[in-house]
mmCIF file of N, CA and C in Angstrom:
data_model
loop_
_atom_site.group_PDB
_atom_site.id
_atom_site.type_symbol
_atom_site.label_atom_id
_atom_site.label_comp_id
_atom_site.label_asym_id
_atom_site.label_seq_id
_atom_site.Cartn_x
_atom_site.Cartn_y
_atom_site.Cartn_z
ATOM 1 N N MET A 12 -32.130 -7.971 2.456
ATOM 2 C CA MET A 12 -31.446 -7.828 1.152
ATOM 3 C C MET A 12 -32.017 -6.612 0.436
ATOM 4 N N SER A 13 -31.184 -5.624 0.137
ATOM 5 C CA SER A 13 -31.726 -4.430 -0.537
ATOM 6 C C SER A 13 -31.885 -4.699 -2.022
ATOM 7 N N MET A 14 -32.606 -3.826 -2.661
ATOM 8 C CA MET A 14 -32.909 -4.030 -4.055
ATOM 9 C C MET A 14 -31.637 -3.908 -4.939
ATOM 10 N N PHE A 15 -30.840 -2.881 -4.615
ATOM 11 C CA PHE A 15 -29.594 -2.705 -5.409
ATOM 12 C C PHE A 15 -28.427 -2.625 -4.423
ATOM 13 N N ASN A 16 -27.448 -3.524 -4.590
ATOM 14 C CA ASN A 16 -26.325 -3.557 -3.698
ATOM 15 C C ASN A 16 -25.176 -2.658 -4.157
ATOM 16 N N HIS A 17 -25.058 -2.509 -5.473
ATOM 17 C CA HIS A 17 -23.893 -1.760 -6.000
ATOM 18 C C HIS A 17 -24.263 -1.026 -7.247
ATOM 19 N N ILE A 18 -24.144 0.291 -7.199
ATOM 20 C CA ILE A 18 -24.510 1.153 -8.343
ATOM 21 C C ILE A 18 -23.234 1.600 -9.082
ATOM 22 N N LEU A 19 -23.222 1.416 -10.383
ATOM 23 C CA LEU A 19 -22.112 1.933 -11.180
ATOM 24 C C LEU A 19 -22.563 3.180 -11.933
ATOM 25 N N VAL A 20 -21.780 4.251 -11.827
ATOM 26 C CA VAL A 20 -22.072 5.479 -12.546
ATOM 27 C C VAL A 20 -20.931 5.794 -13.535
ATOM 28 N N PRO A 21 -21.159 5.521 -14.827
ATOM 29 C CA PRO A 21 -20.137 5.897 -15.823
ATOM 30 C C PRO A 21 -20.247 7.403 -16.053
ATOM 31 N N VAL A 22 -19.121 8.116 -15.973
ATOM 32 C CA VAL A 22 -19.174 9.558 -16.179
ATOM 33 C C VAL A 22 -18.179 10.024 -17.241
ATOM 34 N N ASP A 23 -18.452 11.179 -17.817
ATOM 35 C CA ASP A 23 -17.558 11.716 -18.819
ATOM 36 C C ASP A 23 -17.335 13.238 -18.620
ATOM 37 N N GLY A 24 -17.743 13.746 -17.446
ATOM 38 C CA GLY A 24 -17.533 15.144 -17.149
ATOM 39 C C GLY A 24 -18.649 16.040 -17.638
ATOM 40 N N SER A 25 -19.599 15.489 -18.417
ATOM 41 C CA SER A 25 -20.695 16.298 -18.957
ATOM 42 C C SER A 25 -21.766 16.581 -17.911
ATOM 43 N N LYS A 26 -22.644 17.524 -18.203
ATOM 44 C CA LYS A 26 -23.728 17.827 -17.303
ATOM 45 C C LYS A 26 -24.652 16.621 -17.066
ATOM 46 N N PRO A 27 -25.057 15.888 -18.153
ATOM 47 C CA PRO A 27 -25.913 14.726 -17.873
ATOM 48 C C PRO A 27 -25.234 13.700 -16.979
ATOM 49 N N SER A 28 -23.923 13.528 -17.106
ATOM 50 C CA SER A 28 -23.282 12.513 -16.235
ATOM 51 C C SER A 28 -23.227 12.984 -14.798
ATOM 52 N N MET A 29 -23.158 14.312 -14.554
ATOM 53 C CA MET A 29 -23.186 14.821 -13.181
ATOM 54 C C MET A 29 -24.618 14.668 -12.586
ATOM 55 N N LEU A 30 -25.641 14.846 -13.453
ATOM 56 C CA LEU A 30 -27.017 14.602 -12.997
ATOM 57 C C LEU A 30 -27.194 13.122 -12.633
ATOM 58 N N ALA A 31 -26.561 12.271 -13.417
ATOM 59 C CA ALA A 31 -26.617 10.820 -13.118
ATOM 60 C C ALA A 31 -25.962 10.533 -11.747
ATOM 61 N N ALA A 32 -24.860 11.234 -11.469
ATOM 62 C CA ALA A 32 -24.181 11.043 -10.189
ATOM 63 C C ALA A 32 -25.069 11.479 -9.043
ATOM 64 N N ARG A 33 -25.816 12.572 -9.221
ATOM 65 C CA ARG A 33 -26.749 13.036 -8.168
ATOM 66 C C ARG A 33 -27.840 12.014 -7.940
ATOM 67 N N LYS A 34 -28.387 11.465 -9.041
ATOM 68 C CA LYS A 34 -29.428 10.445 -8.940
ATOM 69 C C LYS A 34 -28.885 9.204 -8.242
ATOM 70 N N ALA A 35 -27.666 8.805 -8.564
ATOM 71 C CA ALA A 35 -27.047 7.630 -7.936
ATOM 72 C C ALA A 35 -26.890 7.860 -6.437
ATOM 73 N N ALA A 36 -26.546 9.085 -6.046
ATOM 74 C CA ALA A 36 -26.398 9.410 -4.613
ATOM 75 C C ALA A 36 -27.741 9.235 -3.893
ATOM 76 N N GLU A 37 -28.800 9.735 -4.530
ATOM 77 C CA GLU A 37 -30.161 9.567 -3.931
ATOM 78 C C GLU A 37 -30.521 8.093 -3.752
ATOM 79 N N LEU A 38 -30.290 7.323 -4.807
ATOM 80 C CA LEU A 38 -30.626 5.883 -4.795
ATOM 81 C C LEU A 38 -29.788 5.154 -3.755
ATOM 82 N N SER A 39 -28.529 5.524 -3.630
ATOM 83 C CA SER A 39 -27.640 4.907 -2.665
ATOM 84 C C SER A 39 -28.196 5.083 -1.260
ATOM 85 N N LYS A 40 -28.733 6.287 -0.995
ATOM 86 C CA LYS A 40 -29.281 6.565 0.323
ATOM 87 C C LYS A 40 -30.534 5.715 0.584
ATOM 88 N N VAL A 41 -31.361 5.542 -0.439
ATOM 89 C CA VAL A 41 -32.579 4.747 -0.310
ATOM 90 C C VAL A 41 -32.267 3.287 -0.075
ATOM 91 N N PHE A 42 -31.342 2.744 -0.891
ATOM 92 C CA PHE A 42 -31.102 1.304 -0.889
ATOM 93 C C PHE A 42 -29.877 0.883 -0.059
ATOM 94 N N GLY A 43 -29.113 1.866 0.394
ATOM 95 C CA GLY A 43 -27.875 1.554 1.105
ATOM 96 C C GLY A 43 -26.851 0.913 0.186
ATOM 97 N N SER A 44 -26.887 1.281 -1.103
ATOM 98 C CA SER A 44 -25.983 0.663 -2.085
ATOM 99 C C SER A 44 -24.589 1.269 -2.030
ATOM 100 N N ALA A 45 -23.593 0.447 -2.338
ATOM 101 C CA ALA A 45 -22.234 0.967 -2.624
ATOM 102 C C ALA A 45 -22.325 1.663 -3.951
ATOM 103 N N VAL A 46 -21.416 2.668 -4.167
ATOM 104 C CA VAL A 46 -21.391 3.375 -5.438
ATOM 105 C C VAL A 46 -19.966 3.406 -5.984
ATOM 106 N N THR A 47 -19.824 3.074 -7.274
ATOM 107 C CA THR A 47 -18.546 3.220 -7.984
ATOM 108 C C THR A 47 -18.794 4.111 -9.177
ATOM 109 N N ALA A 48 -17.909 5.099 -9.373
ATOM 110 C CA ALA A 48 -17.976 5.948 -10.557
ATOM 111 C C ALA A 48 -16.775 5.578 -11.422
ATOM 112 N N VAL A 49 -17.016 5.474 -12.756
ATOM 113 C CA VAL A 49 -15.949 5.126 -13.683
ATOM 114 C C VAL A 49 -15.904 6.101 -14.854
ATOM 115 N N TYR A 50 -14.709 6.473 -15.209
ATOM 116 C CA TYR A 50 -14.482 7.284 -16.415
ATOM 117 C C TYR A 50 -13.633 6.406 -17.328
ATOM 118 N N VAL A 51 -14.150 6.132 -18.542
ATOM 119 C CA VAL A 51 -13.416 5.227 -19.435
ATOM 120 C C VAL A 51 -12.546 6.014 -20.409
ATOM 121 N N VAL A 52 -11.294 5.647 -20.462
ATOM 122 C CA VAL A 52 -10.313 6.258 -21.375
ATOM 123 C C VAL A 52 -9.920 5.214 -22.435
ATOM 124 N N ASP A 53 -9.876 5.602 -23.686
ATOM 125 C CA ASP A 53 -9.384 4.738 -24.745
ATOM 126 C C ASP A 53 -7.845 4.872 -24.757
ATOM 127 N N PRO A 54 -7.128 3.821 -24.342
ATOM 128 C CA PRO A 54 -5.676 3.966 -24.267
ATOM 129 C C PRO A 54 -4.979 4.066 -25.619
ATOM 130 N N TYR A 55 -5.633 3.609 -26.675
ATOM 131 C CA TYR A 55 -5.008 3.609 -27.994
ATOM 132 C C TYR A 55 -5.888 4.256 -29.032
ATOM 133 N N PRO A 56 -6.070 5.587 -28.986
ATOM 134 C CA PRO A 56 -7.010 6.195 -29.912
ATOM 135 C C PRO A 56 -6.449 6.326 -31.338
ATOM 136 N N PHE A 57 -5.114 6.338 -31.446
ATOM 137 C CA PHE A 57 -4.567 6.402 -32.805
ATOM 138 C C PHE A 57 -3.416 5.416 -32.943
ATOM 139 N N THR A 58 -3.192 4.980 -34.169
ATOM 140 C CA THR A 58 -2.094 4.014 -34.368
ATOM 141 C C THR A 58 -1.065 4.676 -35.265
ATOM 142 N N GLY A 59 0.165 4.319 -35.058
ATOM 143 C CA GLY A 59 1.229 4.905 -35.873
ATOM 144 C C GLY A 59 2.548 4.362 -35.409
ATOM 145 N N VAL A 60 3.610 4.896 -35.997
ATOM 146 C CA VAL A 60 4.950 4.395 -35.617
ATOM 147 C C VAL A 60 5.877 5.596 -35.405
ATOM 148 N N GLY A 61 6.986 5.304 -34.725
ATOM 149 C CA GLY A 61 8.036 6.335 -34.607
ATOM 150 C C GLY A 61 7.925 7.181 -33.368
ATOM 151 N N ALA A 62 8.932 8.001 -33.155
ATOM 152 C CA ALA A 62 9.049 8.775 -31.919
ATOM 153 C C ALA A 62 7.944 9.837 -31.804
ATOM 154 N N ASP A 63 7.553 10.444 -32.942
ATOM 155 C CA ASP A 63 6.488 11.440 -32.884
ATOM 156 C C ASP A 63 5.211 10.808 -32.368
ATOM 157 N N PHE A 64 4.961 9.616 -32.825
ATOM 158 C CA PHE A 64 3.742 8.909 -32.407
ATOM 159 C C PHE A 64 3.787 8.621 -30.905
ATOM 160 N N ALA A 65 4.949 8.124 -30.455
ATOM 161 C CA ALA A 65 5.070 7.783 -29.039
ATOM 162 C C ALA A 65 4.868 9.027 -28.179
ATOM 163 N N TYR A 66 5.412 10.160 -28.630
ATOM 164 C CA TYR A 66 5.257 11.406 -27.914
ATOM 165 C C TYR A 66 3.791 11.823 -27.892
ATOM 166 N N GLY A 67 3.141 11.756 -29.070
ATOM 167 C CA GLY A 67 1.731 12.088 -29.158
ATOM 168 C C GLY A 67 0.872 11.223 -28.268
ATOM 169 N N GLN A 68 1.229 9.946 -28.242
ATOM 170 C CA GLN A 68 0.485 8.965 -27.419
ATOM 171 C C GLN A 68 0.581 9.341 -25.922
ATOM 172 N N SER A 69 1.786 9.671 -25.450
ATOM 173 C CA SER A 69 1.927 9.958 -24.027
ATOM 174 C C SER A 69 1.262 11.304 -23.666
ATOM 175 N N GLN A 70 1.342 12.263 -24.619
ATOM 176 C CA GLN A 70 0.654 13.573 -24.398
ATOM 177 C C GLN A 70 -0.832 13.321 -24.255
ATOM 178 N N TYR A 71 -1.349 12.509 -25.193
ATOM 179 C CA TYR A 71 -2.782 12.188 -25.197
ATOM 180 C C TYR A 71 -3.184 11.523 -23.897
ATOM 181 N N LEU A 72 -2.424 10.493 -23.473
ATOM 182 C CA LEU A 72 -2.800 9.739 -22.280
ATOM 183 C C LEU A 72 -2.774 10.625 -21.036
ATOM 184 N N SER A 73 -1.796 11.527 -20.919
ATOM 185 C CA SER A 73 -1.755 12.361 -19.715
ATOM 186 C C SER A 73 -2.932 13.364 -19.751
ATOM 187 N N ALA A 74 -3.294 13.874 -20.941
ATOM 188 C CA ALA A 74 -4.434 14.768 -21.033
ATOM 189 C C ALA A 74 -5.743 14.041 -20.704
ATOM 190 N N ALA A 75 -5.882 12.817 -21.239
ATOM 191 C CA ALA A 75 -7.092 12.025 -21.000
ATOM 192 C C ALA A 75 -7.239 11.648 -19.541
ATOM 193 N N THR A 76 -6.111 11.312 -18.900
ATOM 194 C CA THR A 76 -6.156 10.954 -17.485
ATOM 195 C C THR A 76 -6.483 12.151 -16.606
ATOM 196 N N ALA A 77 -5.948 13.326 -17.001
ATOM 197 C CA ALA A 77 -6.256 14.554 -16.238
ATOM 198 C C ALA A 77 -7.753 14.863 -16.345
ATOM 199 N N GLU A 78 -8.313 14.684 -17.547
ATOM 200 C CA GLU A 78 -9.733 14.936 -17.801
ATOM 201 C C GLU A 78 -10.566 13.971 -16.972
ATOM 202 N N ALA A 79 -10.136 12.702 -16.931
ATOM 203 C CA ALA A 79 -10.859 11.669 -16.153
ATOM 204 C C ALA A 79 -10.852 12.053 -14.680
ATOM 205 N N ASN A 80 -9.698 12.452 -14.175
ATOM 206 C CA ASN A 80 -9.587 12.798 -12.751
ATOM 207 C C ASN A 80 -10.419 14.008 -12.380
ATOM 208 N N THR A 81 -10.484 14.978 -13.276
ATOM 209 C CA THR A 81 -11.326 16.169 -13.041
ATOM 210 C C THR A 81 -12.792 15.761 -12.918
ATOM 211 N N ALA A 82 -13.243 14.904 -13.843
ATOM 212 C CA ALA A 82 -14.632 14.459 -13.828
ATOM 213 C C ALA A 82 -14.915 13.661 -12.552
ATOM 214 N N LEU A 83 -13.982 12.765 -12.190
ATOM 215 C CA LEU A 83 -14.179 11.921 -11.009
ATOM 216 C C LEU A 83 -14.151 12.742 -9.708
ATOM 217 N N ASP A 84 -13.336 13.807 -9.690
ATOM 218 C CA ASP A 84 -13.309 14.711 -8.533
ATOM 219 C C ASP A 84 -14.623 15.406 -8.380
ATOM 220 N N ALA A 85 -15.250 15.791 -9.490
ATOM 221 C CA ALA A 85 -16.543 16.455 -9.448
ATOM 222 C C ALA A 85 -17.609 15.485 -8.891
ATOM 223 N N VAL A 86 -17.509 14.233 -9.267
ATOM 224 C CA VAL A 86 -18.426 13.207 -8.729
ATOM 225 C C VAL A 86 -18.206 13.022 -7.233
ATOM 226 N N LYS A 87 -16.942 12.963 -6.836
ATOM 227 C CA LYS A 87 -16.615 12.823 -5.404
ATOM 228 C C LYS A 87 -17.247 13.961 -4.627
ATOM 229 N N ALA A 88 -17.168 15.181 -5.161
ATOM 230 C CA ALA A 88 -17.741 16.341 -4.481
ATOM 231 C C ALA A 88 -19.252 16.193 -4.309
ATOM 232 N N ILE A 89 -19.906 15.719 -5.384
ATOM 233 C CA ILE A 89 -21.365 15.506 -5.313
ATOM 234 C C ILE A 89 -21.708 14.445 -4.242
ATOM 235 N N MET A 90 -20.941 13.383 -4.214
ATOM 236 C CA MET A 90 -21.199 12.271 -3.259
ATOM 237 C C MET A 90 -20.883 12.722 -1.827
ATOM 238 N N ASP A 91 -19.793 13.471 -1.652
ATOM 239 C CA ASP A 91 -19.437 13.971 -0.311
ATOM 240 C C ASP A 91 -20.557 14.840 0.248
ATOM 241 N N GLU A 92 -21.077 15.704 -0.611
ATOM 242 C CA GLU A 92 -22.144 16.615 -0.227
ATOM 243 C C GLU A 92 -23.380 15.820 0.213
ATOM 244 N N ALA A 93 -23.610 14.690 -0.452
ATOM 245 C CA ALA A 93 -24.783 13.849 -0.130
ATOM 246 C C ALA A 93 -24.472 12.903 1.024
ATOM 247 N N GLY A 94 -23.233 12.863 1.448
ATOM 248 C CA GLY A 94 -22.804 11.934 2.513
ATOM 249 C C GLY A 94 -22.773 10.483 2.074
ATOM 250 N N VAL A 95 -22.463 10.270 0.798
ATOM 251 C CA VAL A 95 -22.387 8.937 0.233
ATOM 252 C C VAL A 95 -20.960 8.566 -0.133
ATOM 253 N N PRO A 96 -20.434 7.455 0.420
ATOM 254 C CA PRO A 96 -19.060 7.059 0.008
ATOM 255 C C PRO A 96 -19.067 6.559 -1.419
ATOM 256 N N VAL A 97 -17.993 6.897 -2.152
ATOM 257 C CA VAL A 97 -17.895 6.471 -3.540
ATOM 258 C C VAL A 97 -16.497 5.998 -3.851
ATOM 259 N N LYS A 98 -16.391 4.966 -4.676
ATOM 260 C CA LYS A 98 -15.073 4.538 -5.201
ATOM 261 C C LYS A 98 -15.005 5.101 -6.603
ATOM 262 N N THR A 99 -13.835 5.645 -6.994
ATOM 263 C CA THR A 99 -13.698 6.164 -8.336
ATOM 264 C C THR A 99 -12.603 5.381 -9.080
ATOM 265 N N LEU A 100 -12.885 5.111 -10.339
ATOM 266 C CA LEU A 100 -11.943 4.320 -11.170
ATOM 267 C C LEU A 100 -11.778 4.953 -12.539
ATOM 268 N N VAL A 101 -10.573 4.876 -13.082
ATOM 269 C CA VAL A 101 -10.370 5.209 -14.497
ATOM 270 C C VAL A 101 -10.337 3.852 -15.203
ATOM 271 N N GLY A 102 -11.314 3.593 -16.047
ATOM 272 C CA GLY A 102 -11.372 2.328 -16.791
ATOM 273 C C GLY A 102 -10.737 2.503 -18.158
ATOM 274 N N GLU A 103 -10.476 1.372 -18.807
ATOM 275 C CA GLU A 103 -9.922 1.449 -20.166
ATOM 276 C C GLU A 103 -10.801 0.664 -21.097
ATOM 277 N N GLY A 104 -10.947 1.178 -22.300
ATOM 278 C CA GLY A 104 -11.696 0.433 -23.290
ATOM 279 C C GLY A 104 -11.558 1.093 -24.631
ATOM 280 N N HIS A 105 -11.340 0.273 -25.666
ATOM 281 C CA HIS A 105 -11.250 0.832 -27.019
ATOM 282 C C HIS A 105 -12.591 1.405 -27.401
ATOM 283 N N ALA A 106 -13.659 0.752 -26.910
ATOM 284 C CA ALA A 106 -15.014 1.317 -27.036
ATOM 285 C C ALA A 106 -15.431 1.611 -25.634
ATOM 286 N N VAL A 107 -16.033 2.812 -25.400
ATOM 287 C CA VAL A 107 -16.397 3.215 -24.062
ATOM 288 C C VAL A 107 -17.313 2.210 -23.377
ATOM 289 N N HIS A 108 -18.295 1.662 -24.155
ATOM 290 C CA HIS A 108 -19.239 0.754 -23.498
ATOM 291 C C HIS A 108 -18.558 -0.531 -23.020
ATOM 292 N N GLU A 109 -17.495 -0.944 -23.731
ATOM 293 C CA GLU A 109 -16.769 -2.145 -23.283
ATOM 294 C C GLU A 109 -16.105 -1.920 -21.935
ATOM 295 N N GLY A 110 -15.516 -0.740 -21.783
ATOM 296 C CA GLY A 110 -14.888 -0.376 -20.517
ATOM 297 C C GLY A 110 -15.929 -0.330 -19.394
ATOM 298 N N ILE A 111 -17.119 0.171 -19.709
ATOM 299 C CA ILE A 111 -18.200 0.260 -18.715
ATOM 300 C C ILE A 111 -18.649 -1.148 -18.310
ATOM 301 N N VAL A 112 -18.871 -2.004 -19.301
ATOM 302 C CA VAL A 112 -19.346 -3.383 -19.006
ATOM 303 C C VAL A 112 -18.281 -4.165 -18.204
ATOM 304 N N ARG A 113 -17.014 -4.008 -18.571
ATOM 305 C CA ARG A 113 -15.936 -4.693 -17.847
ATOM 306 C C ARG A 113 -15.913 -4.236 -16.393
ATOM 307 N N THR A 114 -16.037 -2.919 -16.171
ATOM 308 C CA THR A 114 -16.003 -2.364 -14.806
ATOM 309 C C THR A 114 -17.188 -2.896 -14.021
ATOM 310 N N MET A 115 -18.351 -2.906 -14.675
ATOM 311 C CA MET A 115 -19.561 -3.387 -14.026
ATOM 312 C C MET A 115 -19.378 -4.816 -13.537
ATOM 313 N N GLU A 116 -18.802 -5.651 -14.368
ATOM 314 C CA GLU A 116 -18.566 -7.041 -13.997
ATOM 315 C C GLU A 116 -17.527 -7.152 -12.876
ATOM 316 N N SER A 117 -16.462 -6.342 -12.961
ATOM 317 C CA SER A 117 -15.424 -6.514 -11.939
ATOM 318 C C SER A 117 -15.850 -5.983 -10.592
ATOM 319 N N VAL A 118 -16.718 -4.985 -10.519
ATOM 320 C CA VAL A 118 -17.155 -4.506 -9.187
ATOM 321 C C VAL A 118 -18.434 -5.188 -8.721
ATOM 322 N N GLY A 119 -19.070 -5.943 -9.644
ATOM 323 C CA GLY A 119 -20.300 -6.643 -9.281
ATOM 324 C C GLY A 119 -21.488 -5.700 -9.173
ATOM 325 N N ALA A 120 -21.555 -4.672 -10.024
ATOM 326 C CA ALA A 120 -22.668 -3.727 -9.976
ATOM 327 C C ALA A 120 -23.958 -4.397 -10.438
ATOM 328 N N ASP A 121 -25.065 -4.045 -9.785
ATOM 329 C CA ASP A 121 -26.368 -4.594 -10.185
ATOM 330 C C ASP A 121 -27.315 -3.504 -10.661
ATOM 331 N N LEU A 122 -26.795 -2.283 -10.801
ATOM 332 C CA LEU A 122 -27.561 -1.185 -11.404
ATOM 333 C C LEU A 122 -26.564 -0.207 -12.033
ATOM 334 N N VAL A 123 -26.866 0.254 -13.251
ATOM 335 C CA VAL A 123 -26.028 1.250 -13.907
ATOM 336 C C VAL A 123 -26.898 2.514 -14.016
ATOM 337 N N VAL A 124 -26.330 3.645 -13.566
ATOM 338 C CA VAL A 124 -27.020 4.938 -13.690
ATOM 339 C C VAL A 124 -26.146 5.832 -14.555
ATOM 340 N N MET A 125 -26.677 6.258 -15.714
ATOM 341 C CA MET A 125 -25.835 7.065 -16.613
ATOM 342 C C MET A 125 -26.620 8.144 -17.325
ATOM 343 N N GLY A 126 -25.903 9.181 -17.778
ATOM 344 C CA GLY A 126 -26.536 10.259 -18.524
ATOM 345 C C GLY A 126 -26.854 9.800 -19.933
ATOM 346 N N SER A 127 -27.837 10.481 -20.534
ATOM 347 C CA SER A 127 -28.271 10.043 -21.883
ATOM 348 C C SER A 127 -27.340 10.541 -22.970
ATOM 349 N N GLN A 128 -26.509 11.485 -22.665
ATOM 350 C CA GLN A 128 -25.535 11.993 -23.659
ATOM 351 C C GLN A 128 -24.411 12.656 -22.918
ATOM 352 N N GLY A 129 -23.428 13.070 -23.626
ATOM 353 C CA GLY A 129 -22.316 13.738 -22.992
ATOM 354 C C GLY A 129 -21.233 13.902 -24.021
ATOM 355 N N ARG A 130 -20.026 14.174 -23.545
ATOM 356 C CA ARG A 130 -18.911 14.435 -24.430
ATOM 357 C C ARG A 130 -19.204 15.584 -25.385
ATOM 358 N N ARG A 131 -18.176 16.176 -25.856
ATOM 359 C CA ARG A 131 -18.340 17.342 -26.718
ATOM 360 C C ARG A 131 -18.128 16.997 -28.169
ATOM 361 N N GLY A 132 -18.519 17.911 -29.015
ATOM 362 C CA GLY A 132 -18.205 17.821 -30.433
ATOM 363 C C GLY A 132 -18.713 16.539 -31.084
ATOM 364 N N LEU A 133 -17.859 15.970 -31.902
ATOM 365 C CA LEU A 133 -18.191 14.782 -32.668
ATOM 366 C C LEU A 133 -18.658 13.652 -31.774
ATOM 367 N N GLU A 134 -17.970 13.520 -30.621
ATOM 368 C CA GLU A 134 -18.267 12.388 -29.738
ATOM 369 C C GLU A 134 -19.673 12.517 -29.164
ATOM 370 N N LYS A 135 -20.250 13.716 -29.198
ATOM 371 C CA LYS A 135 -21.567 13.941 -28.696
ATOM 372 C C LYS A 135 -22.587 13.095 -29.471
ATOM 373 N N LEU A 136 -22.311 12.937 -30.753
ATOM 374 C CA LEU A 136 -23.161 12.102 -31.588
ATOM 375 C C LEU A 136 -23.086 10.658 -31.121
ATOM 376 N N MET A 137 -21.971 10.335 -30.451
ATOM 377 C CA MET A 137 -21.700 8.947 -30.069
ATOM 378 C C MET A 137 -22.278 8.551 -28.748
ATOM 379 N N LEU A 138 -22.409 9.482 -27.761
ATOM 380 C CA LEU A 138 -22.727 8.964 -26.423
ATOM 381 C C LEU A 138 -24.111 8.417 -26.327
ATOM 382 N N GLY A 139 -25.011 8.939 -27.173
ATOM 383 C CA GLY A 139 -26.307 8.315 -27.253
ATOM 384 C C GLY A 139 -26.066 6.840 -27.579
ATOM 385 N N SER A 140 -25.139 6.577 -28.461
ATOM 386 C CA SER A 140 -24.867 5.195 -28.882
ATOM 387 C C SER A 140 -24.142 4.434 -27.780
ATOM 388 N N VAL A 141 -23.325 5.115 -26.964
ATOM 389 C CA VAL A 141 -22.683 4.427 -25.824
ATOM 390 C C VAL A 141 -23.785 3.914 -24.904
ATOM 391 N N THR A 142 -24.762 4.796 -24.615
ATOM 392 C CA THR A 142 -25.867 4.403 -23.745
ATOM 393 C C THR A 142 -26.629 3.204 -24.350
ATOM 394 N N GLN A 143 -26.920 3.308 -25.676
ATOM 395 C CA GLN A 143 -27.575 2.193 -26.386
ATOM 396 C C GLN A 143 -26.798 0.910 -26.244
ATOM 397 N N ARG A 144 -25.484 1.008 -26.438
ATOM 398 C CA ARG A 144 -24.657 -0.196 -26.405
ATOM 399 C C ARG A 144 -24.581 -0.805 -25.019
ATOM 400 N N VAL A 145 -24.552 0.058 -24.011
ATOM 401 C CA VAL A 145 -24.558 -0.454 -22.639
ATOM 402 C C VAL A 145 -25.870 -1.199 -22.380
ATOM 403 N N LEU A 146 -26.988 -0.558 -22.835
ATOM 404 C CA LEU A 146 -28.298 -1.192 -22.664
ATOM 405 C C LEU A 146 -28.320 -2.568 -23.311
ATOM 406 N N GLY A 147 -27.701 -2.677 -24.490
ATOM 407 C CA GLY A 147 -27.711 -3.927 -25.220
ATOM 408 C C GLY A 147 -26.774 -4.976 -24.651
ATOM 409 N N ALA A 148 -25.762 -4.528 -23.842
ATOM 410 C CA ALA A 148 -24.696 -5.470 -23.446
ATOM 411 C C ALA A 148 -24.846 -5.959 -22.012
ATOM 412 N N VAL A 149 -25.719 -5.377 -21.223
ATOM 413 C CA VAL A 149 -25.773 -5.776 -19.820
ATOM 414 C C VAL A 149 -27.080 -6.418 -19.460
ATOM 415 N N ARG A 150 -27.068 -7.222 -18.408
ATOM 416 C CA ARG A 150 -28.266 -7.899 -17.947
ATOM 417 C C ARG A 150 -28.798 -7.315 -16.658
ATOM 418 N N VAL A 151 -28.307 -6.150 -16.289
ATOM 419 C CA VAL A 151 -28.788 -5.490 -15.090
ATOM 420 C C VAL A 151 -29.577 -4.248 -15.501
ATOM 421 N N PRO A 152 -30.416 -3.694 -14.629
ATOM 422 C CA PRO A 152 -31.167 -2.516 -15.004
ATOM 423 C C PRO A 152 -30.217 -1.329 -15.269
ATOM 424 N N VAL A 153 -30.607 -0.494 -16.233
ATOM 425 C CA VAL A 153 -29.850 0.715 -16.543
ATOM 426 C C VAL A 153 -30.846 1.887 -16.421
ATOM 427 N N LEU A 154 -30.514 2.826 -15.546
ATOM 428 C CA LEU A 154 -31.340 4.012 -15.384
ATOM 429 C C LEU A 154 -30.678 5.123 -16.216
ATOM 430 N N VAL A 155 -31.405 5.597 -17.216
ATOM 431 C CA VAL A 155 -30.862 6.682 -18.061
ATOM 432 C C VAL A 155 -31.429 8.008 -17.567
ATOM 433 N N VAL A 156 -30.516 8.889 -17.142
ATOM 434 C CA VAL A 156 -30.922 10.172 -16.587
ATOM 435 C C VAL A 156 -30.832 11.233 -17.688
ATOM 436 N N ARG A 157 -31.954 11.890 -17.949
ATOM 437 C CA ARG A 157 -31.978 12.929 -18.978
ATOM 438 C C ARG A 157 -31.946 14.315 -18.380
ATOM 439 N N GLU A 158 -31.450 15.258 -19.160
ATOM 440 C CA GLU A 158 -31.395 16.657 -18.664
ATOM 441 C C GLU A 158 -32.787 17.215 -18.492
#
């Protein structure tokens, strides 16, 4: 029985999250763990009514999904280079940490490896808090990878 059977790597396309992916690849090789990478998208970031809103919503979702796929492709490249198989998922959550915790439970991860910060602009102030919230919400070890 290895120490960690399934590693979850929440990513957001930032440099710290790519460093976390590299660390997860190393750990996967040591423990023979499965690896899942997840990018969480908030499906309803704004509320409103009418056709303009619906159009804005679909524009937003396609941009967010494209951003998620770009980040997950970068993780795939890191894992391929390390020779580690990875499953990639786009998760949903009104709060990023909720999407991370849900994914962790659904894949049965027993270790979370994540960057200490990420996202740009205003949200940059938040990802420290995403990491905090994940730490507070899960009962498995969380490895926080710093730059």
